Amino acid sequence: MKKDFYIYNTASRTKEPFAPLHDTVGMYCCGPTVYNFAHIGNLRTYIFEDVLRRTLLSLGYTLKHIVNITDVGHLVSDADTGEDKMEKGAKREGKSVWDIAACYTQKFMENIRDLNIQNPDLFPRATDHIPQMIAMVQELERKGVTYRTGDGIYFDTAKFTAYPDFARLDPASIRAGERVDMGDKRSPTDFALWKFSPPGVKRQMEWESPWGAGFPGWHIECSAMALAYLPQPIEIHCGGTDHIRVHHTNEIAQAEGATGKPFVRYWLHGEFLVIDKGKMAKSGGNFVTLDSLKSRRIPPLAYRLFCFSAHYRSPLAFSWEGLAGAAQSLVNLRRDLVAGAKAPSEPADPGNAENLLKDFYAAVCDDLNMPQAMAALWDIVRNEKISPAERRAAAARADDILGLDLLQVPEEEPAESFAGEKDAAIRLTSGRPLTDAQKREIVEKVRQRQRARAVKDWGAADRFRTELTQLGATVKDRPDGTAEVAIQ
Ligand SMILES: [Zn+2]
């Protein structure tokens, strides 16, 4: 039987029970613009969407999940001015825009694989859907809600009276914005559906259209691709909170303007990762990628766990200490579960896992309250009244939603070695029998030393080495990052 699942709908600004109209739940998530690396703030949104996806699947829903790849026509500003991000990226790197798109699409795919983000059913590319976008703009023209300026075809937001509703826009503040440069636009909120290639300029990405050579506006891409694959109204549409005011407001205007039907039923938005009191952004200097985490020996899944320390609708403050703490928690969680696996125990009763996870599911089904869900999981993992096998069975079920590889024990490692981050493995060999507590103490010190070395804190690294020597342990660092620990 399906559990009640409550989600916060941006459209109504309330938590609502999820009640889909269709047997297959259509879910559209705004994907990356592939002109640069994704920073970990962008990736926070994809992690939240992945948890939503996994929750729906684990509640028994059938999904059709689409994440687009924006590989054309995303202008620098929301006001449709400035250089195209793709063309700008190509200029920066001396490559063609097509190469840039292919390169950063590939990087994005690596990132989501590293984060255990499940693939959607489809990653449609904007450049493969130009005819659908042109058809939608033509439909909007037929409905009389567009106008033409010297540089493109624009949506006339004055003709869509519900325009301010979704973002709760204040019409007075919109008028105040009219002082800003808006070219030939009639209103600051009007937006480009199709942009003309500038006269005499041959763009790398441009297409023929009823209005001459040009390229689509960013907003039309998402609406056209969403409606190309999902029945209307689309059940769920997700993105970052920065999309509410312009991108999603515009998507609603053009999709509903073209079809005359409601576009989406549930809108979900993930909050920012904040750093130095500001949002992490590609334009700012505070740009951290998954590769920069890896180079500091923080496994990607530790970042995934770090994201569960705040609700997806709350800003999450980034810090290296916070990340190191999450990395340690992940090690501890896996260690406790691995330790359980070695203890003699009765086989787990599969029905019991569901029962043990009651609080976990209650938290997840309450608008994906992951901090509370993690607390519920810790209560199970640390509860010695529950057999280790049953703890593991429950963790395995929870991991369908968490995606943290909780039961991971690297197969290539000998039985004595320790399950932890793949890229910072520890191999223990011992000339004498050790208790689990002794092993833990040694492994913990080796990890602290590895972490100190990763941040080049040589003083601390030396102190941990001395403490290890006192425990009879000698550490050898191998070039692949493995620490070989011999205990006399
Ligand atoms: Zn979008």
GROMACS .gro file of C-alpha atoms and ligand atoms in nm:
model
  489
    1MET     CA    1   0.000   0.000   0.000
    2LYS     CA    2   0.122   0.349  -0.080
    3LYS     CA    3   0.221   0.571   0.211
    4ASP     CA    4   0.097   0.928   0.231
    5PHE     CA    5   0.361   1.151   0.082
    6TYR     CA    6   0.355   1.524   0.151
    7ILE     CA    7   0.549   1.771  -0.061
    8TYR     CA    8   0.577   2.146  -0.050
    9ASN     CA    9   0.429   2.292  -0.366
   10THR     CA   10   0.579   2.630  -0.458
   11ALA     CA   11   0.263   2.708  -0.657
   12SER     CA   12   0.042   2.701  -0.345
   13ARG     CA   13   0.318   2.774  -0.089
   14THR     CA   14   0.185   2.485   0.118
   15LYS     CA   15   0.267   2.124   0.194
   16GLU     CA   16   0.023   1.909  -0.003
   17PRO     CA   17  -0.046   1.536  -0.016
   18PHE     CA   18   0.096   1.401  -0.339
   19ALA     CA   19  -0.192   1.268  -0.550
   20PRO     CA   20  -0.092   1.220  -0.914
   21LEU     CA   21  -0.349   1.219  -1.194
   22HIS     CA   22  -0.161   0.979  -1.419
   23ASP     CA   23  -0.052   0.617  -1.361
   24THR     CA   24   0.298   0.712  -1.462
   25VAL     CA   25   0.428   1.016  -1.279
   26GLY     CA   26   0.591   1.264  -1.518
   27MET     CA   27   0.878   1.454  -1.358
   28TYR     CA   28   1.078   1.724  -1.533
   29CYS     CA   29   1.394   1.871  -1.380
   30CYS     CA   30   1.579   2.166  -1.528
   31GLY     CA   31   1.920   2.037  -1.627
   32PRO     CA   32   2.262   2.195  -1.665
   33THR     CA   33   2.376   2.456  -1.913
   34VAL     CA   34   2.689   2.282  -2.033
   35TYR     CA   35   2.938   2.564  -2.073
   36ASN     CA   36   3.147   2.507  -1.758
   37PHE     CA   37   3.183   2.266  -1.466
   38ALA     CA   38   2.885   2.225  -1.238
   39HIS     CA   39   2.972   2.358  -0.892
   40ILE     CA   40   2.864   2.166  -0.585
   41GLY     CA   41   2.583   2.417  -0.525
   42ASN     CA   42   2.429   2.315  -0.859
   43LEU     CA   43   2.481   1.954  -0.763
   44ARG     CA   44   2.289   2.003  -0.438
   45THR     CA   45   1.975   2.054  -0.647
   46TYR     CA   46   2.033   1.732  -0.842
   47ILE     CA   47   2.087   1.542  -0.516
   48PHE     CA   48   1.755   1.671  -0.380
   49GLU     CA   49   1.582   1.571  -0.706
   50ASP     CA   50   1.742   1.228  -0.689
   51VAL     CA   51   1.609   1.176  -0.337
   52LEU     CA   52   1.265   1.276  -0.463
   53ARG     CA   53   1.299   1.031  -0.753
   54ARG     CA   54   1.415   0.745  -0.529
   55THR     CA   55   1.138   0.817  -0.277
   56LEU     CA   56   0.869   0.803  -0.545
   57LEU     CA   57   1.011   0.476  -0.677
   58SER     CA   58   1.038   0.329  -0.332
   59LEU     CA   59   0.676   0.429  -0.260
   60GLY     CA   60   0.579   0.221  -0.563
   61TYR     CA   61   0.515   0.491  -0.823
   62THR     CA   62   0.613   0.444  -1.185
   63LEU     CA   63   0.811   0.740  -1.310
   64LYS     CA   64   0.897   0.906  -1.635
   65HIS     CA   65   1.179   1.137  -1.539
   66ILE     CA   66   1.334   1.389  -1.777
   67VAL     CA   67   1.642   1.607  -1.721
   68ASN     CA   68   1.731   1.835  -2.011
   69ILE     CA   69   2.075   1.937  -2.127
   70THR     CA   70   2.082   2.304  -2.223
   71ASP     CA   71   2.347   2.313  -2.493
   72VAL     CA   72   2.241   2.631  -2.669
   73GLY     CA   73   2.111   2.980  -2.630
   74HIS     CA   74   2.133   3.049  -2.259
   75LEU     CA   75   2.205   3.419  -2.240
   76VAL     CA   76   2.416   3.559  -1.962
   77SER     CA   77   2.140   3.750  -1.787
   78ASP     CA   78   1.776   3.678  -1.717
   79ALA     CA   79   1.699   4.002  -1.904
   80ASP     CA   80   1.805   3.837  -2.232
   81THR     CA   81   2.106   4.060  -2.266
   82GLY     CA   82   2.477   3.982  -2.271
   83GLU     CA   83   2.680   3.718  -2.440
   84ASP     CA   84   2.555   3.366  -2.493
   85LYS     CA   85   2.703   3.139  -2.222
   86MET     CA   86   2.793   2.867  -2.469
   87GLU     CA   87   2.965   3.102  -2.714
   88LYS     CA   88   3.142   3.268  -2.423
   89GLY     CA   89   3.267   2.931  -2.292
   90ALA     CA   90   3.391   2.841  -2.642
   91LYS     CA   91   3.582   3.169  -2.672
   92ARG     CA   92   3.736   3.121  -2.328
   93GLU     CA   93   3.869   2.777  -2.416
   94GLY     CA   94   3.942   2.825  -2.785
   95LYS     CA   95   3.707   2.540  -2.883
   96SER     CA   96   3.389   2.515  -3.087
   97VAL     CA   97   3.062   2.549  -2.901
   98TRP     CA   98   2.979   2.191  -2.999
   99ASP     CA   99   3.303   2.070  -2.836
  100ILE     CA  100   3.232   2.275  -2.524
  101ALA     CA  101   2.883   2.125  -2.497
  102ALA     CA  102   3.013   1.769  -2.544
  103CYS     CA  103   3.295   1.819  -2.294
  104TYR     CA  104   3.085   1.964  -2.011
  105THR     CA  105   2.797   1.723  -2.074
  106GLN     CA  106   3.049   1.445  -2.017
  107LYS     CA  107   3.174   1.614  -1.697
  108PHE     CA  108   2.820   1.651  -1.570
  109MET     CA  109   2.753   1.280  -1.633
  110GLU     CA  110   3.068   1.191  -1.434
  111ASN     CA  111   2.955   1.413  -1.146
  112ILE     CA  112   2.614   1.258  -1.119
  113ARG     CA  113   2.758   0.908  -1.143
  114ASP     CA  114   3.002   0.988  -0.860
  115LEU     CA  115   2.713   1.116  -0.647
  116ASN     CA  116   2.500   0.804  -0.702
  117ILE     CA  117   2.240   1.017  -0.876
  118GLN     CA  118   2.028   0.780  -1.079
  119ASN     CA  119   1.991   0.849  -1.448
  120PRO     CA  120   1.653   0.982  -1.555
  121ASP     CA  121   1.468   0.807  -1.837
  122LEU     CA  122   1.596   1.064  -2.079
  123PHE     CA  123   1.846   1.350  -2.107
  124PRO     CA  124   1.704   1.542  -2.406
  125ARG     CA  125   1.939   1.797  -2.559
  126ALA     CA  126   1.807   2.136  -2.656
  127THR     CA  127   1.987   2.122  -2.993
  128ASP     CA  128   1.790   1.807  -3.083
  129HIS     CA  129   1.454   1.979  -3.022
  130ILE     CA  130   1.470   2.300  -3.224
  131PRO     CA  131   1.164   2.205  -3.440
  132GLN     CA  132   0.949   2.154  -3.127
  133MET     CA  133   1.060   2.495  -2.994
  134ILE     CA  134   0.984   2.667  -3.326
  135ALA     CA  135   0.640   2.502  -3.332
  136MET     CA  136   0.564   2.632  -2.983
  137VAL     CA  137   0.670   2.986  -3.072
  138GLN     CA  138   0.448   2.966  -3.382
  139GLU     CA  139   0.156   2.853  -3.166
  140LEU     CA  140   0.215   3.150  -2.934
  141GLU     CA  141   0.219   3.378  -3.238
  142ARG     CA  142  -0.116   3.232  -3.350
  143LYS     CA  143  -0.255   3.304  -3.004
  144GLY     CA  144  -0.144   3.666  -3.039
  145VAL     CA  145   0.079   3.678  -2.730
  146THR     CA  146   0.409   3.759  -2.902
  147TYR     CA  147   0.565   4.058  -3.073
  148ARG     CA  148   0.872   4.115  -3.284
  149THR     CA  149   1.159   4.351  -3.208
  150GLY     CA  150   1.483   4.420  -3.393
  151ASP     CA  151   1.655   4.125  -3.226
  152GLY     CA  152   1.392   3.861  -3.170
  153ILE     CA  153   1.042   3.733  -3.105
  154TYR     CA  154   0.924   3.815  -2.753
  155PHE     CA  155   0.649   3.692  -2.523
  156ASP     CA  156   0.413   3.972  -2.429
  157THR     CA  157   0.363   3.915  -2.057
  158ALA     CA  158   0.089   4.177  -2.039
  159LYS     CA  159  -0.127   3.930  -2.239
  160PHE     CA  160  -0.089   3.661  -1.972
  161THR     CA  161  -0.270   3.805  -1.674
  162ALA     CA  162  -0.164   3.529  -1.434
  163TYR     CA  163   0.202   3.620  -1.498
  164PRO     CA  164   0.280   3.765  -1.149
  165ASP     CA  165   0.098   3.487  -0.958
  166PHE     CA  166   0.354   3.206  -0.942
  167ALA     CA  167   0.643   3.415  -0.809
  168ARG     CA  168   0.405   3.646  -0.615
  169LEU     CA  169   0.551   3.933  -0.815
  170ASP     CA  170   0.454   4.280  -0.709
  171PRO     CA  171   0.342   4.471  -1.019
  172ALA     CA  172   0.472   4.794  -0.861
  173SER     CA  173   0.823   4.652  -0.837
  174ILE     CA  174   0.801   4.535  -1.198
  175ARG     CA  175   0.720   4.891  -1.307
  176ALA     CA  176   1.009   5.021  -1.101
  177GLY     CA  177   1.234   4.790  -1.303
  178GLU     CA  178   1.132   4.965  -1.624
  179ARG     CA  179   1.408   5.214  -1.574
  180VAL     CA  180   1.662   4.943  -1.654
  181ASP     CA  181   1.772   4.906  -2.014
  182MET     CA  182   1.528   4.676  -2.187
  183GLY     CA  183   1.600   4.741  -2.552
  184ASP     CA  184   1.281   4.728  -2.757
  185LYS     CA  185   1.094   4.522  -2.500
  186ARG     CA  186   0.754   4.655  -2.396
  187SER     CA  187   0.790   4.539  -2.038
  188PRO     CA  188   1.085   4.426  -1.824
  189THR     CA  189   0.916   4.090  -1.773
  190ASP     CA  190   0.879   4.017  -2.147
  191PHE     CA  191   1.126   3.755  -2.263
  192ALA     CA  192   1.281   3.624  -2.582
  193LEU     CA  193   1.129   3.315  -2.740
  194TRP     CA  194   1.354   3.328  -3.045
  195LYS     CA  195   1.660   3.545  -3.100
  196PHE     CA  196   1.782   3.650  -3.444
  197SER     CA  197   2.146   3.601  -3.532
  198PRO     CA  198   2.292   3.953  -3.544
  199PRO     CA  199   2.317   4.082  -3.904
  200GLY     CA  200   2.647   3.990  -4.065
  201VAL     CA  201   2.740   3.752  -3.783
  202LYS     CA  202   2.761   3.381  -3.843
  203ARG     CA  203   2.703   3.217  -3.507
  204GLN     CA  204   2.841   2.869  -3.443
  205MET     CA  205   2.498   2.754  -3.332
  206GLU     CA  206   2.209   2.888  -3.535
  207TRP     CA  207   1.909   2.742  -3.714
  208GLU     CA  208   1.674   2.845  -3.991
  209SER     CA  209   1.329   2.944  -3.873
  210PRO     CA  210   1.017   3.120  -4.006
  211TRP     CA  211   1.182   3.438  -3.870
  212GLY     CA  212   1.524   3.384  -4.029
  213ALA     CA  213   1.844   3.239  -3.885
  214GLY     CA  214   1.866   3.244  -3.507
  215PHE     CA  215   1.844   3.041  -3.190
  216PRO     CA  216   1.586   2.969  -2.919
  217GLY     CA  217   1.547   3.153  -2.590
  218TRP     CA  218   1.639   2.954  -2.281
  219HIS     CA  219   1.289   2.932  -2.131
  220ILE     CA  220   1.124   2.792  -2.444
  221GLU     CA  221   1.371   2.503  -2.446
  222CYS     CA  222   1.246   2.358  -2.120
  223SER     CA  223   0.874   2.398  -2.196
  224ALA     CA  224   0.909   2.245  -2.543
  225MET     CA  225   1.113   1.948  -2.421
  226ALA     CA  226   0.892   1.890  -2.116
  227LEU     CA  227   0.578   1.880  -2.330
  228ALA     CA  228   0.747   1.670  -2.598
  229TYR     CA  229   0.787   1.383  -2.350
  230LEU     CA  230   0.534   1.424  -2.069
  231PRO     CA  231   0.154   1.446  -2.067
  232GLN     CA  232   0.008   1.779  -1.961
  233PRO     CA  233  -0.040   1.874  -1.683
  234ILE     CA  234   0.305   1.752  -1.590
  235GLU     CA  235   0.290   1.611  -1.238
  236ILE     CA  236   0.622   1.739  -1.100
  237HIS     CA  237   0.861   2.009  -1.217
  238CYS     CA  238   1.175   2.083  -1.017
  239GLY     CA  239   1.464   2.325  -1.015
  240GLY     CA  240   1.660   2.562  -0.794
  241THR     CA  241   1.485   2.846  -0.609
  242ASP     CA  242   1.657   3.093  -0.840
  243HIS     CA  243   1.431   2.960  -1.118
  244ILE     CA  244   1.106   3.066  -0.952
  245ARG     CA  245   1.108   3.434  -1.037
  246VAL     CA  246   1.202   3.426  -1.403
  247HIS     CA  247   1.264   3.087  -1.564
  248HIS     CA  248   0.970   2.895  -1.421
  249THR     CA  249   0.740   3.196  -1.431
  250ASN     CA  250   0.822   3.225  -1.801
  251GLU     CA  251   0.783   2.853  -1.859
  252ILE     CA  252   0.431   2.868  -1.716
  253ALA     CA  253   0.343   3.174  -1.926
  254GLN     CA  254   0.454   3.023  -2.256
  255ALA     CA  255   0.332   2.665  -2.195
  256GLU     CA  256  -0.009   2.775  -2.071
  257GLY     CA  257  -0.019   3.054  -2.329
  258ALA     CA  258   0.039   2.801  -2.609
  259THR     CA  259  -0.183   2.517  -2.485
  260GLY     CA  260  -0.450   2.694  -2.279
  261LYS     CA  261  -0.413   2.419  -2.015
  262PRO     CA  262  -0.244   2.406  -1.673
  263PHE     CA  263   0.125   2.326  -1.724
  264VAL     CA  264   0.239   2.164  -1.398
  265ARG     CA  265   0.069   2.038  -1.079
  266TYR     CA  266   0.355   2.026  -0.826
  267TRP     CA  267   0.650   2.265  -0.837
  268LEU     CA  268   0.945   2.180  -0.611
  269HIS     CA  269   1.247   2.400  -0.558
  270GLY     CA  270   1.579   2.334  -0.387
  271GLU     CA  271   1.755   2.606  -0.188
  272PHE     CA  272   2.112   2.725  -0.240
  273LEU     CA  273   2.438   2.611  -0.099
  274VAL     CA  274   2.577   2.924   0.061
  275ILE     CA  275   2.938   3.016   0.105
  276ASP     CA  276   3.074   3.326   0.276
  277LYS     CA  277   2.713   3.440   0.324
  278GLY     CA  278   2.643   3.439  -0.051
  279LYS     CA  279   2.514   3.187  -0.300
  280MET     CA  280   2.775   2.971  -0.467
  281ALA     CA  281   2.783   3.091  -0.828
  282LYS     CA  282   2.989   3.042  -1.139
  283SER     CA  283   3.023   3.415  -1.174
  284GLY     CA  284   3.160   3.456  -0.820
  285GLY     CA  285   3.503   3.351  -0.703
  286ASN     CA  286   3.359   3.094  -0.462
  287PHE     CA  287   3.334   2.809  -0.706
  288VAL     CA  288   3.389   2.458  -0.563
  289THR     CA  289   3.357   2.153  -0.787
  290LEU     CA  290   3.335   1.784  -0.711
  291ASP     CA  291   3.689   1.749  -0.844
  292SER     CA  292   3.815   1.997  -0.585
  293LEU     CA  293   3.653   1.783  -0.315
  294LYS     CA  294   3.816   1.470  -0.452
  295SER     CA  295   4.155   1.635  -0.459
  296ARG     CA  296   4.113   1.693  -0.085
  297ARG     CA  297   4.021   1.328  -0.037
  298ILE     CA  298   3.659   1.402   0.038
  299PRO     CA  299   3.457   1.132  -0.135
  300PRO     CA  300   3.161   1.254  -0.343
  301LEU     CA  301   2.919   1.051  -0.132
  302ALA     CA  302   3.035   1.244   0.175
  303TYR     CA  303   2.906   1.555  -0.002
  304ARG     CA  304   2.579   1.372  -0.068
  305LEU     CA  305   2.554   1.298   0.306
  306PHE     CA  306   2.650   1.659   0.387
  307CYS     CA  307   2.349   1.772   0.182
  308PHE     CA  308   2.124   1.565   0.409
  309SER     CA  309   2.227   1.781   0.704
  310ALA     CA  310   1.979   2.051   0.598
  311HIS     CA  311   1.627   2.038   0.461
  312TYR     CA  312   1.627   2.091   0.084
  313ARG     CA  313   1.420   2.408   0.129
  314SER     CA  314   1.675   2.561   0.370
  315PRO     CA  315   2.003   2.719   0.266
  316LEU     CA  316   2.300   2.497   0.350
  317ALA     CA  317   2.622   2.664   0.464
  318PHE     CA  318   2.930   2.520   0.299
  319SER     CA  319   3.247   2.465   0.502
  320TRP     CA  320   3.543   2.231   0.463
  321GLU     CA  321   3.506   2.133   0.831
  322GLY     CA  322   3.142   2.044   0.772
  323LEU     CA  323   3.240   1.829   0.476
  324ALA     CA  324   3.517   1.655   0.672
  325GLY     CA  325   3.259   1.586   0.944
  326ALA     CA  326   3.025   1.431   0.688
  327ALA     CA  327   3.310   1.218   0.551
  328GLN     CA  328   3.375   1.092   0.903
  329SER     CA  329   3.005   1.022   0.963
  330LEU     CA  330   2.989   0.818   0.645
  331VAL     CA  331   3.289   0.614   0.756
  332ASN     CA  332   3.132   0.563   1.099
  333LEU     CA  333   2.798   0.456   0.955
  334ARG     CA  334   2.956   0.202   0.723
  335ARG     CA  335   3.193   0.084   0.996
  336ASP     CA  336   2.908   0.017   1.238
  337LEU     CA  337   2.720  -0.174   0.972
  338VAL     CA  338   3.030  -0.370   0.864
  339ALA     CA  339   3.113  -0.454   1.225
  340GLY     CA  340   2.762  -0.590   1.255
  341ALA     CA  341   2.810  -0.808   0.951
  342LYS     CA  342   3.096  -0.993   1.116
  343ALA     CA  343   2.904  -1.072   1.433
  344PRO     CA  344   2.721  -1.404   1.444
  345SER     CA  345   2.352  -1.336   1.402
  346GLU     CA  346   2.021  -1.476   1.295
  347PRO     CA  347   1.919  -1.407   0.935
  348ALA     CA  348   1.712  -1.091   0.910
  349ASP     CA  349   1.336  -1.104   0.880
  350PRO     CA  350   1.267  -0.887   0.574
  351GLY     CA  351   0.929  -0.770   0.708
  352ASN     CA  352   1.098  -0.629   1.012
  353ALA     CA  353   1.307  -0.376   0.817
  354GLU     CA  354   0.991  -0.195   0.712
  355ASN     CA  355   0.883  -0.184   1.075
  356LEU     CA  356   1.220  -0.058   1.199
  357LEU     CA  357   1.219   0.213   0.933
  358LYS     CA  358   0.881   0.360   1.036
  359ASP     CA  359   1.033   0.685   1.165
  360PHE     CA  360   1.272   0.703   0.871
  361TYR     CA  361   0.989   0.679   0.617
  362ALA     CA  362   0.775   0.921   0.818
  363ALA     CA  363   1.052   1.181   0.792
  364VAL     CA  364   1.114   1.118   0.421
  365CYS     CA  365   0.740   1.133   0.344
  366ASP     CA  366   0.714   1.464   0.529
  367ASP     CA  367   0.850   1.671   0.239
  368LEU     CA  368   1.184   1.488   0.231
  369ASN     CA  369   1.299   1.580   0.580
  370MET     CA  370   1.644   1.424   0.543
  371PRO     CA  371   1.804   1.555   0.866
  372GLN     CA  372   1.528   1.377   1.057
  373ALA     CA  373   1.549   1.069   0.836
  374MET     CA  374   1.924   1.042   0.904
  375ALA     CA  375   1.862   1.072   1.279
  376ALA     CA  376   1.610   0.788   1.254
  377LEU     CA  377   1.864   0.575   1.067
  378TRP     CA  378   2.135   0.640   1.328
  379ASP     CA  379   1.891   0.528   1.599
  380ILE     CA  380   1.860   0.194   1.421
  381VAL     CA  381   2.231   0.153   1.348
  382ARG     CA  382   2.329   0.225   1.709
  383ASN     CA  383   2.052   0.020   1.870
  384GLU     CA  384   2.216  -0.289   2.016
  385LYS     CA  385   1.882  -0.447   2.090
  386ILE     CA  386   1.838  -0.496   1.716
  387SER     CA  387   2.040  -0.780   1.565
  388PRO     CA  388   2.325  -0.669   1.336
  389ALA     CA  389   2.167  -0.854   1.044
  390GLU     CA  390   1.842  -0.667   1.092
  391ARG     CA  391   2.022  -0.336   1.123
  392ARG     CA  392   2.193  -0.409   0.793
  393ALA     CA  393   1.869  -0.515   0.626
  394ALA     CA  394   1.705  -0.190   0.738
  395ALA     CA  395   2.006   0.017   0.624
  396ALA     CA  396   1.992  -0.153   0.284
  397ARG     CA  397   1.627  -0.053   0.245
  398ALA     CA  398   1.697   0.304   0.360
  399ASP     CA  399   1.984   0.320   0.114
  400ASP     CA  400   1.740   0.278  -0.177
  401ILE     CA  401   1.648   0.638  -0.095
  402LEU     CA  402   1.975   0.765   0.056
  403GLY     CA  403   2.207   0.634  -0.217
  404LEU     CA  404   2.508   0.636   0.017
  405ASP     CA  405   2.641   0.283  -0.052
  406LEU     CA  406   2.598   0.216   0.319
  407LEU     CA  407   2.685  -0.151   0.295
  408GLN     CA  408   2.985  -0.096   0.076
  409VAL     CA  409   3.280  -0.321   0.155
  410PRO     CA  410   3.531  -0.295  -0.129
  411GLU     CA  411   3.561  -0.648  -0.265
  412GLU     CA  412   3.922  -0.613  -0.364
  413GLU     CA  413   4.022  -0.549  -0.004
  414PRO     CA  414   4.127  -0.838   0.221
  415ALA     CA  415   3.904  -0.925   0.511
  416GLU     CA  416   4.128  -0.740   0.754
  417SER     CA  417   4.106  -0.416   0.565
  418PHE     CA  418   3.863  -0.148   0.642
  419ALA     CA  419   3.556  -0.035   0.453
  420GLY     CA  420   3.572   0.336   0.399
  421GLU     CA  421   3.634   0.582   0.124
  422LYS     CA  422   3.740   0.400  -0.188
  423ASP     CA  423   4.013   0.649  -0.263
  424ALA     CA  424   4.170   0.642   0.082
  425ALA     CA  425   4.175   0.271   0.160
  426ILE     CA  426   4.359   0.134   0.457
  427ARG     CA  427   4.511  -0.215   0.463
  428LEU     CA  428   4.585  -0.359   0.801
  429THR     CA  429   4.815  -0.652   0.863
  430SER     CA  430   4.873  -0.762   1.215
  431GLY     CA  431   5.120  -0.996   1.382
  432ARG     CA  432   4.892  -1.031   1.684
  433PRO     CA  433   4.519  -1.070   1.739
  434LEU     CA  434   4.339  -0.736   1.778
  435THR     CA  435   3.998  -0.662   1.924
  436ASP     CA  436   3.751  -0.462   1.716
  437ALA     CA  437   3.802  -0.165   1.948
  438GLN     CA  438   4.180  -0.172   1.899
  439LYS     CA  439   4.135  -0.196   1.522
  440ARG     CA  440   3.899   0.100   1.527
  441GLU     CA  441   4.136   0.313   1.728
  442ILE     CA  442   4.421   0.246   1.486
  443VAL     CA  443   4.211   0.298   1.175
  444GLU     CA  444   4.070   0.619   1.318
  445LYS     CA  445   4.421   0.758   1.376
  446VAL     CA  446   4.532   0.654   1.027
  447ARG     CA  447   4.233   0.838   0.881
  448GLN     CA  448   4.303   1.149   1.086
  449ARG     CA  449   4.661   1.137   0.963
  450GLN     CA  450   4.544   1.095   0.601
  451ARG     CA  451   4.314   1.391   0.639
  452ALA     CA  452   4.590   1.604   0.791
  453ARG     CA  453   4.817   1.510   0.499
  454ALA     CA  454   4.542   1.593   0.248
  455VAL     CA  455   4.530   1.949   0.378
  456LYS     CA  456   4.911   1.957   0.412
  457ASP     CA  457   4.902   1.990   0.791
  458TRP     CA  458   5.236   1.810   0.835
  459GLY     CA  459   5.263   1.886   1.209
  460ALA     CA  460   4.936   1.707   1.283
  461ALA     CA  461   5.026   1.423   1.044
  462ASP     CA  462   5.350   1.365   1.237
  463ARG     CA  463   5.170   1.365   1.570
  464PHE     CA  464   4.930   1.095   1.449
  465ARG     CA  465   5.225   0.892   1.319
  466THR     CA  466   5.389   0.909   1.663
  467GLU     CA  467   5.068   0.803   1.833
  468LEU     CA  468   5.038   0.513   1.590
  469THR     CA  469   5.395   0.404   1.661
  470GLN     CA  470   5.307   0.398   2.031
  471LEU     CA  471   5.024   0.160   1.944
  472GLY     CA  472   5.270  -0.063   1.757
  473ALA     CA  473   5.152   0.042   1.411
  474THR     CA  474   5.380   0.142   1.121
  475VAL     CA  475   5.223   0.326   0.826
  476LYS     CA  476   5.348   0.314   0.469
  477ASP     CA  477   5.183   0.545   0.215
  478ARG     CA  478   5.151   0.393  -0.128
  479PRO     CA  479   5.135   0.606  -0.443
  480ASP     CA  480   4.772   0.501  -0.510
  481GLY     CA  481   4.667   0.665  -0.182
  482THR     CA  482   4.637   0.339   0.011
  483ALA     CA  483   4.789   0.339   0.359
  484GLU     CA  484   4.952   0.008   0.450
  485VAL     CA  485   4.947  -0.040   0.823
  486ALA     CA  486   5.160  -0.312   0.981
  487ILE     CA  487   5.099  -0.388   1.347
  488GLN     CA  488   5.354  -0.565   1.566
  489ZN      ZN  489   1.427   2.476  -1.717
   0.00000   0.00000   0.00000
